[in-house]
Coordinates of C-alpha atoms in Angstrom, one line a residue:
M1 CA -122.5 -210.0 97.2
K2 CA -121.2 -213.6 96.9
K3 CA -121.4 -213.3 93.1
V4 CA -119.5 -209.8 92.9
A5 CA -116.8 -211.3 95.4
I6 CA -116.3 -214.4 93.4
L7 CA -116.1 -212.5 90.0
T8 CA -113.4 -210.1 91.5
S9 CA -111.6 -213.1 93.2
A10 CA -111.4 -214.5 89.4
V11 CA -110.3 -211.3 88.0
L12 CA -107.4 -210.8 90.3
L13 CA -106.4 -214.1 90.0
A14 CA -106.2 -213.9 86.3
V15 CA -104.3 -210.7 86.6
S16 CA -101.9 -212.2 89.0
L17 CA -101.3 -215.4 86.5
A18 CA -101.0 -213.0 83.6
G19 CA -98.0 -211.6 85.6
C20 CA -96.7 -214.9 86.4
G21 CA -97.0 -216.5 83.1
S22 CA -95.6 -213.7 80.9
S23 CA -91.8 -214.5 80.9
N24 CA -92.0 -215.1 77.3
N25 CA -93.2 -211.9 76.5
E26 CA -91.2 -209.9 78.8
T27 CA -89.1 -208.4 75.9
N28 CA -92.5 -206.5 74.8
N29 CA -92.1 -204.4 77.9
A30 CA -88.5 -203.1 76.9
P31 CA -87.4 -200.9 74.3
N32 CA -85.5 -202.5 71.3
T33 CA -82.5 -200.6 70.1
E34 CA -80.0 -202.3 67.9
G35 CA -76.7 -203.2 69.7
G36 CA -77.8 -201.1 72.7
A37 CA -77.5 -198.0 70.5
A38 CA -79.6 -194.9 71.5
P39 CA -82.4 -194.3 69.1
K40 CA -82.3 -191.7 66.5
P41 CA -84.5 -188.8 65.6
V42 CA -86.9 -189.3 62.9
D43 CA -88.7 -187.3 60.2
P44 CA -92.4 -187.1 61.0
S45 CA -93.0 -186.6 57.4
T46 CA -92.3 -190.2 56.5
F47 CA -94.9 -191.6 59.0
K48 CA -97.8 -193.4 57.4
E49 CA -101.4 -193.0 58.6
M50 CA -102.0 -195.1 61.6
H51 CA -105.4 -195.8 63.6
L52 CA -104.9 -196.3 67.3
E53 CA -107.4 -197.2 70.0
V54 CA -107.1 -194.8 72.7
L55 CA -109.1 -194.7 76.1
S56 CA -110.4 -191.1 76.4
Q57 CA -113.7 -189.4 77.1
L58 CA -116.1 -188.9 74.3
P59 CA -118.2 -185.5 73.6
T60 CA -121.6 -185.5 74.5
N61 CA -122.9 -182.6 72.5
P62 CA -124.7 -183.6 69.3
R63 CA -123.4 -180.5 67.5
K64 CA -120.6 -181.5 65.1
P65 CA -118.1 -178.8 63.8
V66 CA -119.1 -177.6 60.2
E67 CA -115.7 -176.4 59.2
D68 CA -113.2 -178.1 61.5
K69 CA -110.0 -176.1 61.4
L70 CA -108.0 -178.3 63.7
T71 CA -108.5 -182.1 63.3
P72 CA -106.8 -182.0 59.9
I73 CA -103.8 -180.0 61.2
W74 CA -103.5 -182.8 63.9
R75 CA -103.6 -185.7 61.4
E76 CA -101.2 -183.8 59.1
K77 CA -98.5 -183.4 61.9
T78 CA -99.0 -187.0 63.3
K79 CA -100.5 -189.1 60.7
V80 CA -102.3 -190.8 63.8
I81 CA -106.0 -191.1 63.7
P82 CA -107.3 -192.2 67.4
D83 CA -110.1 -194.5 67.9
F84 CA -111.7 -193.7 71.2
V85 CA -113.2 -196.1 73.7
E86 CA -114.5 -194.6 76.9
I87 CA -115.5 -196.5 80.3
P88 CA -119.0 -196.7 80.6
A89 CA -120.7 -194.3 83.1
N90 CA -121.1 -195.5 86.7
T91 CA -118.4 -198.0 86.3
D92 CA -115.8 -198.6 89.0
Y93 CA -112.3 -197.9 86.9
K94 CA -110.4 -200.4 88.8
S95 CA -112.8 -203.1 88.1
W96 CA -113.1 -202.0 84.4
L97 CA -109.4 -202.3 84.1
Q98 CA -109.1 -205.7 85.4
M99 CA -111.8 -206.9 83.2
Q100 CA -110.0 -205.4 80.3
I101 CA -106.7 -207.3 81.4
L102 CA -108.5 -210.4 81.8
A103 CA -110.1 -210.2 78.4
D104 CA -106.8 -208.9 76.8
T105 CA -108.7 -205.7 75.5
V106 CA -106.5 -202.9 77.2
P107 CA -106.5 -200.2 74.5
A108 CA -103.1 -199.2 72.9
V109 CA -103.0 -196.0 74.8
I110 CA -104.3 -195.3 78.1
A111 CA -105.0 -191.3 78.2
N112 CA -107.0 -189.0 80.2
Q113 CA -109.5 -191.2 82.2
N114 CA -109.6 -190.0 85.6
G115 CA -106.5 -191.6 87.1
I116 CA -106.1 -194.8 85.2
A117 CA -102.5 -194.3 84.5
D118 CA -101.9 -192.1 87.3
D119 CA -102.7 -194.5 90.0
A120 CA -99.8 -196.9 91.1
D121 CA -102.0 -199.8 92.0
N122 CA -103.3 -199.8 88.5
M123 CA -100.0 -199.5 86.9
E124 CA -98.8 -202.4 89.0
M125 CA -101.7 -204.6 87.4
L126 CA -100.8 -203.6 84.1
K127 CA -97.0 -204.2 84.8
K128 CA -97.8 -207.7 86.1
A129 CA -100.1 -208.5 83.0
N130 CA -97.2 -207.1 80.6
M131 CA -99.7 -204.5 79.2
V132 CA -97.6 -201.5 79.9
R133 CA -94.4 -200.5 78.4
E134 CA -91.5 -198.7 79.6
I135 CA -90.8 -195.3 78.0
T136 CA -86.8 -194.6 78.1
L137 CA -85.0 -191.1 78.5
D138 CA -83.4 -192.1 75.1
E139 CA -86.6 -192.5 73.5
I140 CA -88.2 -189.2 75.0
K141 CA -84.9 -187.2 73.7
A142 CA -85.3 -188.7 70.2
Y143 CA -89.0 -188.7 69.5
M144 CA -90.2 -185.6 71.6
P145 CA -88.1 -182.5 70.8
L146 CA -91.2 -180.3 71.0
T147 CA -91.9 -181.4 74.6
A148 CA -88.2 -180.8 75.5
K149 CA -88.6 -177.3 73.8
R150 CA -91.6 -176.6 76.1
L151 CA -89.6 -177.9 79.1
E152 CA -86.8 -175.5 78.2
D153 CA -89.2 -172.6 78.3
L154 CA -89.8 -173.1 81.9
G155 CA -86.4 -173.6 82.7
I156 CA -86.4 -177.4 82.9
T157 CA -84.5 -180.1 81.2
V158 CA -85.8 -183.4 80.1
D159 CA -83.5 -185.2 82.2
Q160 CA -85.1 -183.4 85.1
W161 CA -88.4 -183.9 83.9
Y162 CA -87.9 -187.6 83.3
N163 CA -86.3 -188.1 86.6
A164 CA -89.1 -186.5 88.4
S165 CA -91.5 -188.6 86.8
V166 CA -90.2 -192.3 87.0
D167 CA -91.9 -194.7 89.2
P168 CA -89.9 -194.5 92.5
T169 CA -90.2 -198.1 93.1
D170 CA -88.1 -199.2 90.1
G171 CA -86.9 -196.0 88.5
K172 CA -88.4 -196.6 85.3
L173 CA -91.1 -194.4 83.3
W174 CA -94.2 -196.4 82.8
A175 CA -96.5 -193.4 81.8
I176 CA -95.7 -190.3 80.2
P177 CA -97.1 -187.5 82.6
S178 CA -98.5 -183.9 81.7
L179 CA -96.2 -180.9 81.8
P180 CA -95.1 -178.9 84.8
S181 CA -97.2 -175.9 85.6
P182 CA -96.4 -172.7 83.4
L183 CA -96.2 -170.9 87.0
L184 CA -92.7 -172.0 87.3
K185 CA -91.7 -169.2 85.0
D186 CA -91.6 -165.7 86.5
E187 CA -92.8 -164.3 83.3
Y188 CA -96.1 -166.5 83.8
R189 CA -96.8 -165.7 87.3
K190 CA -96.9 -161.7 86.4
T191 CA -99.7 -162.0 84.0
P192 CA -103.4 -162.5 84.6
Y193 CA -102.9 -166.3 83.9
G194 CA -100.8 -166.1 87.4
D195 CA -103.7 -163.6 89.0
A196 CA -106.1 -166.6 88.6
R197 CA -104.1 -169.2 89.7
L198 CA -101.6 -168.1 92.5
G199 CA -103.0 -168.4 96.1
N200 CA -105.4 -171.0 97.7
G201 CA -108.9 -170.5 97.3
G202 CA -111.8 -172.8 98.0
Y203 CA -115.4 -173.9 97.0
G204 CA -118.5 -171.6 96.4
V205 CA -122.1 -172.0 95.6
W206 CA -124.4 -170.0 93.4
L207 CA -127.7 -168.3 94.8
R208 CA -130.4 -167.2 92.8
D209 CA -130.5 -163.7 93.3
D210 CA -134.1 -162.8 93.1
I211 CA -134.8 -165.2 96.0
M212 CA -131.7 -163.9 97.9
K213 CA -133.0 -160.3 97.7
K214 CA -136.0 -161.4 99.4
I215 CA -134.1 -162.6 102.2
Y216 CA -131.4 -160.0 102.1
P217 CA -132.8 -156.8 100.5
N218 CA -129.5 -154.8 100.7
A219 CA -127.5 -157.7 98.8
M220 CA -125.9 -157.1 95.6
T221 CA -127.7 -158.9 92.6
A222 CA -125.8 -160.4 89.9
D223 CA -126.1 -157.2 87.8
D224 CA -125.1 -155.2 90.8
F225 CA -121.9 -157.2 91.3
K226 CA -121.3 -157.0 87.7
K227 CA -121.4 -153.4 87.8
L228 CA -119.0 -153.1 90.8
A229 CA -116.8 -155.4 89.1
V230 CA -116.7 -153.4 85.9
S231 CA -116.1 -150.2 87.9
N232 CA -113.1 -151.7 89.4
K233 CA -111.6 -153.1 86.3
G234 CA -112.2 -156.8 87.4
K235 CA -110.2 -156.5 90.5
L236 CA -112.0 -156.7 93.7
L237 CA -111.1 -157.6 97.5
L238 CA -112.6 -160.2 99.3
E239 CA -114.4 -158.1 101.5
Q240 CA -116.3 -156.4 98.6
V241 CA -117.2 -160.0 97.4
M242 CA -118.6 -161.1 100.6
D243 CA -121.4 -158.9 101.4
L244 CA -123.8 -161.6 102.7
P245 CA -124.1 -162.7 106.4
I246 CA -123.3 -166.3 105.3
R247 CA -120.2 -167.0 107.0
N248 CA -120.6 -170.5 108.5
L249 CA -122.7 -173.6 108.2
D250 CA -125.3 -172.4 110.8
D251 CA -125.5 -169.3 108.6
L252 CA -126.3 -171.2 105.4
Y253 CA -128.9 -173.6 107.2
G254 CA -130.6 -170.4 108.3
Y255 CA -130.7 -169.0 104.8
L256 CA -131.9 -172.4 103.1
K257 CA -134.7 -172.6 106.0
K258 CA -135.7 -169.0 104.8
V259 CA -136.0 -170.0 101.3
Q260 CA -137.9 -172.9 102.3
D261 CA -140.3 -170.7 104.4
L262 CA -141.0 -168.4 101.4
N263 CA -142.7 -171.5 99.5
I264 CA -141.9 -170.0 96.0
K265 CA -142.8 -172.0 93.0
E266 CA -141.0 -172.2 89.6
N267 CA -142.8 -174.1 86.8
G268 CA -145.6 -175.2 89.0
K269 CA -143.1 -176.7 91.3
T270 CA -142.1 -175.6 94.7
I271 CA -138.4 -174.4 94.7
T272 CA -135.9 -176.7 96.6
P273 CA -133.7 -174.4 98.7
G274 CA -130.4 -176.3 97.9
H275 CA -128.3 -178.8 95.9
L276 CA -124.9 -178.4 97.6
Q277 CA -123.2 -181.7 96.5
L278 CA -121.8 -182.2 93.1
D279 CA -123.6 -185.4 92.8
N280 CA -124.8 -188.2 95.4
S281 CA -121.6 -189.9 95.7
R282 CA -119.5 -190.0 99.0
G283 CA -116.5 -188.5 97.5
A284 CA -118.6 -185.5 96.4
L285 CA -119.3 -184.6 100.1
Q286 CA -115.4 -183.7 100.3
W287 CA -114.8 -182.2 96.8
S288 CA -118.3 -180.2 96.8
L289 CA -118.0 -178.3 99.9
F290 CA -114.8 -178.9 101.7
T291 CA -113.8 -175.4 102.7
A292 CA -117.1 -175.0 104.6
T293 CA -115.6 -177.3 107.4
G294 CA -112.9 -175.2 107.8
L295 CA -110.4 -177.9 107.7
S296 CA -107.1 -177.7 105.6
M297 CA -106.1 -181.0 103.8
S298 CA -102.5 -181.7 103.6
Q299 CA -100.8 -183.5 100.4
A300 CA -101.2 -186.9 102.2
Y301 CA -104.7 -187.4 101.4
P302 CA -106.7 -188.2 103.5
L303 CA -104.9 -186.6 106.3
V304 CA -105.2 -183.4 108.1
I305 CA -101.8 -182.6 109.6
N306 CA -101.2 -179.9 112.2
E307 CA -97.7 -180.6 113.9
S308 CA -98.1 -178.0 116.3
K309 CA -101.3 -179.8 117.7
N310 CA -99.7 -183.3 117.2
L311 CA -102.5 -183.8 114.9
Y312 CA -102.4 -186.6 112.1
A313 CA -105.9 -187.5 111.4
D314 CA -108.3 -188.8 108.5
F315 CA -110.4 -185.7 108.0
E316 CA -113.3 -187.8 108.5
L317 CA -112.6 -188.5 112.0
T318 CA -112.4 -184.7 112.9
P319 CA -115.0 -182.9 114.8
E320 CA -115.2 -180.4 112.1
W321 CA -116.3 -183.1 109.6
K322 CA -118.7 -184.4 112.1
N323 CA -120.3 -181.0 112.5
Y324 CA -120.5 -181.0 108.6
I325 CA -122.3 -184.3 107.9
S326 CA -124.6 -183.3 111.0
F327 CA -125.4 -180.1 108.9
M328 CA -126.3 -182.2 106.0
N329 CA -128.3 -184.6 108.2
K330 CA -130.5 -181.7 109.7
G331 CA -130.9 -179.9 106.1
F332 CA -131.9 -183.4 104.7
K333 CA -134.5 -184.1 107.5
D334 CA -135.8 -180.6 107.3
G335 CA -136.5 -181.0 103.3
L336 CA -133.9 -178.3 102.4
F337 CA -132.3 -180.6 99.8
G338 CA -135.4 -182.5 98.4
K339 CA -136.3 -186.1 99.0
E340 CA -134.7 -187.2 96.0
F341 CA -131.2 -185.9 96.8
Y342 CA -129.8 -189.4 96.8
I343 CA -131.7 -191.1 94.3
Q344 CA -132.1 -188.9 91.3
K345 CA -129.7 -189.1 88.3
N346 CA -127.1 -186.4 87.5
E347 CA -129.2 -185.3 84.4
Q348 CA -132.3 -185.0 86.7
R349 CA -130.5 -182.9 88.7
D350 CA -129.1 -180.6 86.1
A351 CA -132.4 -180.4 84.5
K352 CA -133.8 -178.9 87.6
V353 CA -130.8 -176.5 87.8
I354 CA -131.5 -175.2 84.2
N355 CA -135.3 -175.0 85.0
G356 CA -134.3 -172.8 88.1
E357 CA -136.2 -175.2 90.6
Y358 CA -133.2 -175.0 93.2
A359 CA -132.2 -171.6 95.1
V360 CA -128.6 -172.4 95.9
V361 CA -126.4 -174.9 94.0
N362 CA -123.0 -176.2 93.9
M363 CA -120.3 -174.3 92.0
W364 CA -120.0 -176.7 89.1
A365 CA -123.8 -176.3 88.2
P366 CA -125.0 -175.7 84.8
I367 CA -125.6 -171.8 85.6
A368 CA -125.0 -170.7 82.0
A369 CA -127.4 -173.0 80.5
N370 CA -130.2 -171.8 83.1
Q371 CA -129.1 -168.4 82.0
E372 CA -129.8 -169.1 78.5
K373 CA -133.2 -170.5 79.4
V374 CA -134.0 -167.5 81.5
K375 CA -133.2 -165.0 78.8
K376 CA -135.5 -167.0 76.2
E377 CA -138.4 -167.0 78.4
G378 CA -138.2 -163.4 79.5
K379 CA -137.2 -163.8 82.9
T380 CA -134.8 -161.7 85.0
Y381 CA -133.1 -163.4 87.6
G382 CA -129.4 -164.1 87.8
W383 CA -127.1 -166.0 90.1
R384 CA -124.5 -164.8 92.8
F385 CA -121.3 -166.7 93.2
Y386 CA -120.4 -167.0 96.8
P387 CA -117.5 -168.4 98.8
I388 CA -118.2 -171.1 101.2
F389 CA -116.4 -170.2 103.6
A390 CA -113.4 -167.9 103.2
S391 CA -111.3 -168.1 106.2
E392 CA -108.0 -166.7 107.2
L393 CA -105.2 -169.3 106.7
D394 CA -103.9 -171.0 109.7
P395 CA -100.1 -171.7 108.8
N396 CA -99.8 -174.4 111.6
N397 CA -102.1 -176.6 109.2
Q398 CA -99.6 -178.5 106.6
D399 CA -99.5 -176.8 103.4
S400 CA -102.4 -174.4 104.1
A401 CA -99.9 -171.3 103.4
N402 CA -97.8 -173.0 100.8
Q403 CA -98.2 -173.6 96.9
Y404 CA -96.0 -176.1 95.2
F405 CA -95.2 -176.3 91.5
P406 CA -93.5 -179.8 90.9
L407 CA -91.5 -180.8 88.0
T408 CA -94.3 -183.3 86.7
T409 CA -98.1 -183.4 86.8
K410 CA -99.3 -186.9 86.9
W411 CA -102.7 -186.5 86.2
N412 CA -103.6 -187.0 82.6
S413 CA -100.7 -189.6 82.3
K414 CA -100.4 -191.5 79.0
A415 CA -99.5 -195.3 79.2
I416 CA -98.7 -197.5 76.2
N417 CA -99.8 -201.3 75.8
P418 CA -97.0 -203.3 73.9
K419 CA -99.4 -205.9 73.0
K420 CA -101.1 -203.1 70.9
V421 CA -98.0 -200.9 70.2
T422 CA -94.8 -202.6 68.7
D423 CA -91.4 -201.1 69.1
D424 CA -91.4 -200.1 65.4
M425 CA -94.5 -197.8 66.1
I426 CA -93.1 -196.1 69.1
P427 CA -91.4 -193.3 67.3
Q428 CA -94.8 -192.4 65.6
V429 CA -97.0 -192.9 68.9
L430 CA -94.1 -190.6 71.0
N431 CA -94.4 -188.0 68.1
W432 CA -98.0 -188.1 68.4
I433 CA -97.9 -187.4 72.1
D434 CA -94.9 -184.7 71.6
W435 CA -97.2 -182.8 69.1
N436 CA -100.2 -182.8 71.5
N437 CA -97.5 -181.2 74.3
S438 CA -96.2 -178.8 72.0
L439 CA -96.6 -174.8 72.2
E440 CA -97.9 -174.8 68.5
A441 CA -100.8 -177.2 69.4
A442 CA -101.6 -175.3 72.7
D443 CA -101.9 -172.1 70.9
L444 CA -104.1 -173.6 68.1
R445 CA -106.4 -175.2 70.7
A446 CA -106.7 -171.7 72.6
W447 CA -107.1 -169.4 69.5
G448 CA -107.7 -171.5 66.5
T449 CA -105.5 -171.0 63.2
P450 CA -103.6 -167.8 62.3
D451 CA -105.8 -166.6 60.0
M452 CA -108.4 -166.0 62.8
Y453 CA -106.5 -163.2 64.7
T454 CA -104.0 -160.4 64.5
G455 CA -101.1 -159.5 67.0
E456 CA -99.2 -161.6 69.4
G457 CA -98.9 -162.0 73.2
M458 CA -101.1 -159.7 75.2
E459 CA -101.9 -157.7 71.9
R460 CA -103.7 -160.8 70.1
R461 CA -107.1 -160.2 69.1
Y462 CA -109.7 -161.9 66.9
K463 CA -110.6 -160.4 63.3
P464 CA -113.8 -158.6 63.0
E465 CA -115.2 -161.6 60.9
F466 CA -114.5 -164.1 63.6
K467 CA -116.4 -162.0 66.4
K468 CA -118.7 -164.9 67.0
V469 CA -115.6 -167.3 68.0
E470 CA -114.4 -164.5 70.2
E471 CA -117.7 -164.1 72.3
Y472 CA -117.8 -168.1 72.2
K473 CA -114.2 -168.3 73.7
L474 CA -114.7 -165.2 76.3
V475 CA -118.0 -165.7 77.7
G476 CA -119.2 -169.2 76.2
K477 CA -121.9 -167.7 73.9
Q478 CA -123.0 -170.1 71.3
D479 CA -124.1 -169.4 67.8
E480 CA -124.2 -172.2 65.3
T481 CA -123.5 -169.8 62.4
G482 CA -119.9 -169.3 63.3
D483 CA -119.0 -169.7 67.0
G484 CA -115.9 -171.6 68.0
W485 CA -117.4 -174.9 68.2
Y486 CA -118.5 -174.2 64.3
Y487 CA -114.9 -174.4 63.6
G488 CA -114.1 -177.5 66.0
I489 CA -112.5 -175.0 68.7
Q490 CA -113.4 -175.8 72.3
G491 CA -114.9 -173.0 74.5
Q492 CA -116.2 -172.8 78.0
D493 CA -118.7 -175.8 77.4
N494 CA -116.6 -178.9 77.8
T495 CA -119.5 -180.9 76.3
M496 CA -118.5 -179.7 72.8
T497 CA -115.0 -181.2 72.7
N498 CA -112.9 -183.0 70.2
P499 CA -110.8 -185.7 71.9
E500 CA -108.5 -186.1 68.9
V501 CA -107.5 -182.4 69.3
Y502 CA -108.2 -181.9 73.2
G503 CA -108.1 -185.3 74.7
L504 CA -104.3 -185.6 75.5
A505 CA -104.2 -182.1 77.0
M506 CA -106.9 -181.9 79.4
A507 CA -104.9 -181.1 82.4
D508 CA -104.5 -177.3 83.1
E509 CA -100.9 -177.3 82.9
M510 CA -101.0 -178.3 79.1
G511 CA -102.9 -175.3 78.1
Y512 CA -101.6 -172.0 76.6
V513 CA -100.8 -169.2 79.0
Y514 CA -101.8 -166.4 76.7
T515 CA -105.5 -167.4 75.9
P516 CA -108.1 -165.0 74.8
Q517 CA -109.6 -165.0 78.2
I518 CA -106.1 -163.7 79.8
V519 CA -104.9 -161.1 77.1
Y520 CA -108.4 -159.3 76.3
P521 CA -108.5 -156.3 78.6
F522 CA -111.4 -156.9 81.4
S523 CA -114.7 -155.5 80.1
E524 CA -118.4 -156.7 80.1
S525 CA -117.8 -158.9 77.1
N526 CA -115.3 -161.1 79.0
Y527 CA -116.6 -160.7 82.5
D528 CA -116.8 -164.0 84.6
Q529 CA -118.1 -163.8 88.0
A530 CA -116.7 -167.0 89.6
T531 CA -113.4 -166.1 88.4
I532 CA -113.4 -162.7 90.0
V533 CA -114.6 -164.0 93.3
N534 CA -112.2 -166.9 93.3
T535 CA -109.2 -164.5 92.3
A536 CA -110.4 -162.1 95.2
W537 CA -110.2 -165.1 97.6
Q538 CA -106.7 -166.4 96.5
Q539 CA -105.2 -163.0 96.5
H540 CA -106.3 -162.3 99.9
N541 CA -104.7 -165.6 101.0
M542 CA -101.5 -164.7 98.9
K543 CA -100.5 -162.1 101.3
N544 CA -99.6 -164.9 103.9
M545 CA -98.4 -167.6 101.5
T546 CA -95.0 -168.8 100.2
L547 CA -94.7 -170.5 96.4
F548 CA -92.3 -173.2 96.0
A549 CA -90.7 -174.9 93.1
E550 CA -90.0 -178.5 93.7
L551 CA -86.6 -179.3 92.4
P552 CA -85.1 -182.6 91.3
V553 CA -84.6 -184.7 94.5
D554 CA -81.7 -187.1 95.7
E555 CA -81.9 -190.8 95.9
A556 CA -82.9 -190.8 99.5
T557 CA -85.9 -188.5 98.9
Q558 CA -86.8 -190.6 96.0
Q559 CA -86.7 -193.7 98.1
A560 CA -88.8 -192.1 100.7
R561 CA -91.6 -191.1 98.2
A562 CA -91.5 -194.7 97.0
E563 CA -92.0 -195.7 100.5
Y564 CA -94.8 -193.4 101.0
D565 CA -96.5 -194.1 97.7
T566 CA -96.5 -197.9 98.7
V567 CA -97.9 -197.1 102.0
A568 CA -100.6 -195.0 100.5
N569 CA -101.7 -197.9 98.0
D570 CA -101.8 -200.1 100.5
F571 CA -104.0 -197.9 102.8
N572 CA -106.4 -197.0 100.0
N573 CA -106.5 -200.4 98.1
N574 CA -106.3 -202.9 100.9
L575 CA -107.4 -201.1 103.9
I576 CA -110.3 -198.6 102.6
A577 CA -111.4 -200.0 99.3
P578 CA -112.8 -203.3 101.0
H579 CA -115.2 -201.1 103.0
N580 CA -116.3 -198.6 100.3
D581 CA -120.0 -200.2 99.8
E582 CA -120.1 -200.4 103.4
L583 CA -119.2 -196.8 103.9
D584 CA -121.1 -195.7 101.2
N585 CA -124.2 -196.9 102.9
L586 CA -123.3 -195.8 106.4
I587 CA -122.8 -192.2 105.2
V588 CA -126.1 -192.1 103.5
K589 CA -127.7 -193.6 106.5
A590 CA -126.3 -191.0 108.8
I591 CA -127.5 -188.2 106.6
T592 CA -130.9 -189.5 105.6
S593 CA -132.0 -190.9 109.0
P594 CA -133.7 -189.0 111.9
V595 CA -131.6 -186.2 113.5
A596 CA -132.2 -188.0 116.9
D597 CA -130.3 -191.0 115.6
F598 CA -127.5 -189.0 113.9
D599 CA -124.8 -189.5 116.8
K600 CA -125.5 -193.5 116.6
N601 CA -125.4 -193.5 112.8
Y602 CA -122.2 -191.5 112.5
K603 CA -120.7 -193.4 115.0
A604 CA -121.3 -196.6 113.0
Y605 CA -119.6 -195.0 110.0
T606 CA -116.5 -193.8 112.1
D607 CA -116.1 -197.0 113.8
V608 CA -115.3 -198.6 110.5
L609 CA -112.7 -196.0 109.8
S610 CA -111.4 -196.4 113.5
E611 CA -110.7 -200.3 113.1
S612 CA -107.4 -201.4 114.4
D613 CA -105.9 -202.0 111.0
I614 CA -107.2 -198.8 109.3
A615 CA -105.9 -196.9 112.5
D616 CA -102.5 -198.7 112.1
G617 CA -102.6 -197.6 108.3
V618 CA -103.1 -193.9 109.2
K619 CA -100.1 -194.0 111.2
K620 CA -97.9 -195.7 108.9
L621 CA -99.2 -193.1 106.3
S622 CA -98.6 -190.1 108.5
D623 CA -94.9 -191.6 109.4
A624 CA -94.2 -192.3 105.6
W625 CA -95.5 -188.9 104.6
M626 CA -93.5 -187.0 107.4
K627 CA -90.2 -188.7 106.6
Y628 CA -90.7 -187.7 102.8
Y629 CA -92.0 -184.2 103.6
K630 CA -88.9 -183.5 105.9
L631 CA -86.4 -184.7 103.1
R632 CA -88.3 -182.8 100.4
E633 CA -87.8 -179.6 102.3
G634 CA -84.1 -179.5 101.1
F635 CA -85.1 -179.5 97.5
L636 CA -87.6 -176.5 97.5
K637 CA -86.9 -173.3 95.9
K638 CA -88.8 -170.2 97.1
L639 CA -90.5 -168.3 94.3
N640 CA -91.9 -165.3 96.2

């Protein structure tokens, strides 16, 4: 630990010194326009080929496109060839960024890497090191006309988008965000695209249906559920979805125990009842099964807020969360999750899912890969997707009955390093980002090239000779002789992705509304069980929900947001982060130690979160959030 602390201190000192000693290079941070004149539009056809080092994510599938239809278009339109670098697996992003700053190896563009450019603390480090460049409104207007056109389609001006995206602490734009949600537009809200995205849903699990039938003989199998969905043209009520008597953690525990008692073997191995977390990290306890707690998170993470009860608490300090961790402890000690739960690697877990060695798994588990294996081996079982746990909305819990559509989406922001991207390169780099933002690019990603289909809008269909592409896009069926990936088009399997084409547009908001999954009439050919279940849940909640567009705010509200961001960054980076290793160890101990010791072990965990400095931080966080929350209410437009 001492070596790590020394190294971290050295890195932070180097970053600090980089900021203090950068006065000679400060002009690199500012756009250079002759005589203060606004930059003028450029003709993209005049650009020369440019290689650009870009932080993104690399594909993991060994298959390569045979007839890549999209990459040549991207290179023709932008003349930019990205050379991708990736943060190594199991690496702390902040530490990685600190080391790159120290070594002066920050890539030319930071794109789509789980929040590097979306985190204010990261951006502050980059600013101090003079390794991030301001992008001005004039530059966006001059070099990003396709982005402006797409914003206009949503009824938003470039000025509004820019002003909503600037750093509230200094009023400057340091990273180009993704686009606003298409659901700001009434036309798009009324399509099947809106049906699958409007309303608050939650999390679910997959249950092996052959085992499920042994315990609940009257329950629907995956095939039964599909027949019901098809007969109802893909639209089910939540009541039709929830045919199993699993409505709370006690019910789920009882089901897993009955699975264990069956002592069923698969591939010569006893089936493990469940693997409920996405992975074995502390954060996955939240994101894998949060709705099982019955809590409702406010936008002010990690706070649960209920003004009527005067509740402003870290969700981990609530009785509901303790009950959830107690459930995990009891299940682990009773052998319901397997002894290797916290020590196996993700690929080992996935291999077991694919082999059918779990009875209940998290919603992100590789079920499609399992079903391919089941089919090849001549087996017949399927999986039911089931909500964990659908409960009625409590409007007293802040935001549980509201859905907001802001003018900007910070996730997937793109930051530019001025030490690698000179001012004369900016027109081409912004044109490259602009092309990736365009409606034409989104259309190409979704469908491929115009020779592959006929019709427009809701009437578009693939030509018969591209039937394999159609099946690939609709249900993920792979056929190496002519599926979507054969042509370099991404489908449901995100391991087969071309970061040059898809890497700058991973945020859902960047997608095309009229995708094949949306425009094809519901049928067995594009049936997706999880989507039907989630849609039923969300539409059930929609009856009690209000949709809001977030409009441009005034200076006081913007300042309140800046104050909240400052407090939140201080809370997360200076109060919680130093305890991360300790908290990781304590929560694992609380889950894996004897049940008789749970209260003592869990108290050791919550004692850390209840320390006076952290408790003061929570108070400051809630006060700063509520100040912003109240001011923002005057800038919300009701959409329903």
